[in-house]
């Protein structure tokens, strides 16, 4: 048994027929892969499952995953949960992330949370949170082991998609023997690693490459505090095509790459007065500590925060000021 809570979740599943499984807001490959892996396993158990997501799926290149088209975009403020007996939430640290609504009132059905974010607020009735898992995909692999599930090729593809998505193809620190061993087992079960990498990392629209160029052109290095940052105002973001996922992908690229820096921040004003910042650590400095001070969350190496209600300049200044103050505080010890 990998997790004590696995059993509790399994017996809850066994006691119901109709289950909703979520993809979080602006779902990434781990969210989508995990949801589809669980969808397959629950369907094989004879459950009626609905896959729900508050956003449109921008990761069209993941359409190689079985049942990809079954993910429904819903409005959580209007959705009728009474048709389900259980909601299983994956890869989401809070209701805000699940629903894309900041003051969401939880539905009146049981909720089980399976997640790997250290900032998870344990907002379900049952919470299986393992912050040492690289991805929800990896976590689910262990849960499926606990459940005695035989992993077929489709499930293996979905799980490996989550792992490869959240580890930058096994490159991020914290990706160790356990993860690589699981990945090896998934390959033996028929998962196609090369296809997954091709679809996640090597199928980038040229418009996106141009957006990356803009972010790189605008980047500045704070040599004193050792970080790189770049910020794109809404008007320019719109001109460049309002590309969902652009911020995260370029944050991975410059945030974790630039010599002489500890971390990087890419800020994009996605809507007027709605700025989202992605933080990426290069040297292991815990960027989730920084985002948490601004009301956000995430992991040691990758974290984020959304600032609403401020003009672009004020929001950027707020992020930079807080970051610089935190670094100075830490230096003073
Ligand atoms: Mn994840």
PDB file of N, CA, C and O and ligand atoms in Angstrom, residues 24 28 30-31 91 115-117 134-136 166 299, ligand 1:
ATOM      1  N   UNK A  24      -8.603  21.079 -13.896  1.00  0.00           N
ATOM      2  CA  UNK A  24      -8.605  22.406 -13.291  1.00  0.00           C
ATOM      3  C   UNK A  24      -8.650  23.516 -14.339  1.00  0.00           C
ATOM      4  O   UNK A  24      -8.564  23.246 -15.537  1.00  0.00           O
ATOM      5  N   UNK A  28      -3.449  21.770 -17.693  1.00  0.00           N
ATOM      6  CA  UNK A  28      -2.172  21.442 -18.322  1.00  0.00           C
ATOM      7  C   UNK A  28      -2.145  19.926 -18.603  1.00  0.00           C
ATOM      8  O   UNK A  28      -3.090  19.215 -18.272  1.00  0.00           O
ATOM      9  N   UNK A  30      -0.746  17.511 -17.117  1.00  0.00           N
ATOM     10  CA  UNK A  30      -0.934  16.670 -15.929  1.00  0.00           C
ATOM     11  C   UNK A  30      -2.406  16.613 -15.525  1.00  0.00           C
ATOM     12  O   UNK A  30      -2.926  15.542 -15.196  1.00  0.00           O
ATOM     13  N   UNK A  31      -3.067  17.747 -15.567  1.00  0.00           N
ATOM     14  CA  UNK A  31      -4.489  17.780 -15.226  1.00  0.00           C
ATOM     15  C   UNK A  31      -5.294  16.919 -16.208  1.00  0.00           C
ATOM     16  O   UNK A  31      -6.111  16.086 -15.813  1.00  0.00           O
ATOM     17  N   UNK A  91      -5.220  17.216  -9.072  1.00  0.00           N
ATOM     18  CA  UNK A  91      -4.211  18.193  -9.490  1.00  0.00           C
ATOM     19  C   UNK A  91      -4.607  19.643  -9.189  1.00  0.00           C
ATOM     20  O   UNK A  91      -4.211  20.548  -9.904  1.00  0.00           O
ATOM     21  N   UNK A 115      -4.005  15.039  -5.008  1.00  0.00           N
ATOM     22  CA  UNK A 115      -3.188  16.154  -5.508  1.00  0.00           C
ATOM     23  C   UNK A 115      -1.749  16.066  -5.010  1.00  0.00           C
ATOM     24  O   UNK A 115      -1.450  15.381  -4.033  1.00  0.00           O
ATOM     25  N   UNK A 116      -0.890  16.822  -5.677  1.00  0.00           N
ATOM     26  CA  UNK A 116       0.532  16.836  -5.298  1.00  0.00           C
ATOM     27  C   UNK A 116       1.062  18.246  -5.030  1.00  0.00           C
ATOM     28  O   UNK A 116       2.279  18.436  -4.949  1.00  0.00           O
ATOM     29  N   UNK A 117       0.169  19.232  -4.912  1.00  0.00           N
ATOM     30  CA  UNK A 117       0.635  20.597  -4.631  1.00  0.00           C
ATOM     31  C   UNK A 117       0.850  20.783  -3.124  1.00  0.00           C
ATOM     32  O   UNK A 117      -0.042  20.513  -2.333  1.00  0.00           O
ATOM     33  N   UNK A 134       5.917  13.897  -8.300  1.00  0.00           N
ATOM     34  CA  UNK A 134       6.246  14.917  -9.307  1.00  0.00           C
ATOM     35  C   UNK A 134       4.997  15.458  -9.983  1.00  0.00           C
ATOM     36  O   UNK A 134       5.002  16.560 -10.510  1.00  0.00           O
ATOM     37  N   UNK A 135       3.961  14.632  -9.985  1.00  0.00           N
ATOM     38  CA  UNK A 135       2.790  14.950 -10.798  1.00  0.00           C
ATOM     39  C   UNK A 135       1.603  14.185 -10.243  1.00  0.00           C
ATOM     40  O   UNK A 135       1.783  13.191  -9.525  1.00  0.00           O
ATOM     41  N   UNK A 136       0.416  14.626 -10.593  1.00  0.00           N
ATOM     42  CA  UNK A 136      -0.754  13.843 -10.212  1.00  0.00           C
ATOM     43  C   UNK A 136      -0.755  12.522 -10.981  1.00  0.00           C
ATOM     44  O   UNK A 136      -1.222  11.502 -10.475  1.00  0.00           O
ATOM     45  N   UNK A 166       4.653  17.497 -16.168  1.00  0.00           N
ATOM     46  CA  UNK A 166       5.018  18.167 -14.912  1.00  0.00           C
ATOM     47  C   UNK A 166       6.495  18.035 -14.542  1.00  0.00           C
ATOM     48  O   UNK A 166       6.951  18.690 -13.604  1.00  0.00           O
ATOM     49  N   UNK A 299       4.595  25.147  -6.320  1.00  0.00           N
ATOM     50  CA  UNK A 299       5.654  24.244  -5.878  1.00  0.00           C
ATOM     51  C   UNK A 299       6.938  25.028  -5.642  1.00  0.00           C
ATOM     52  O   UNK A 299       7.054  26.190  -6.007  1.00  0.00           O
TER      53      UNK A 299
HETATM   54 MN1  LIG B   1       0.338  18.643 -11.593  1.00  0.00          MN
END
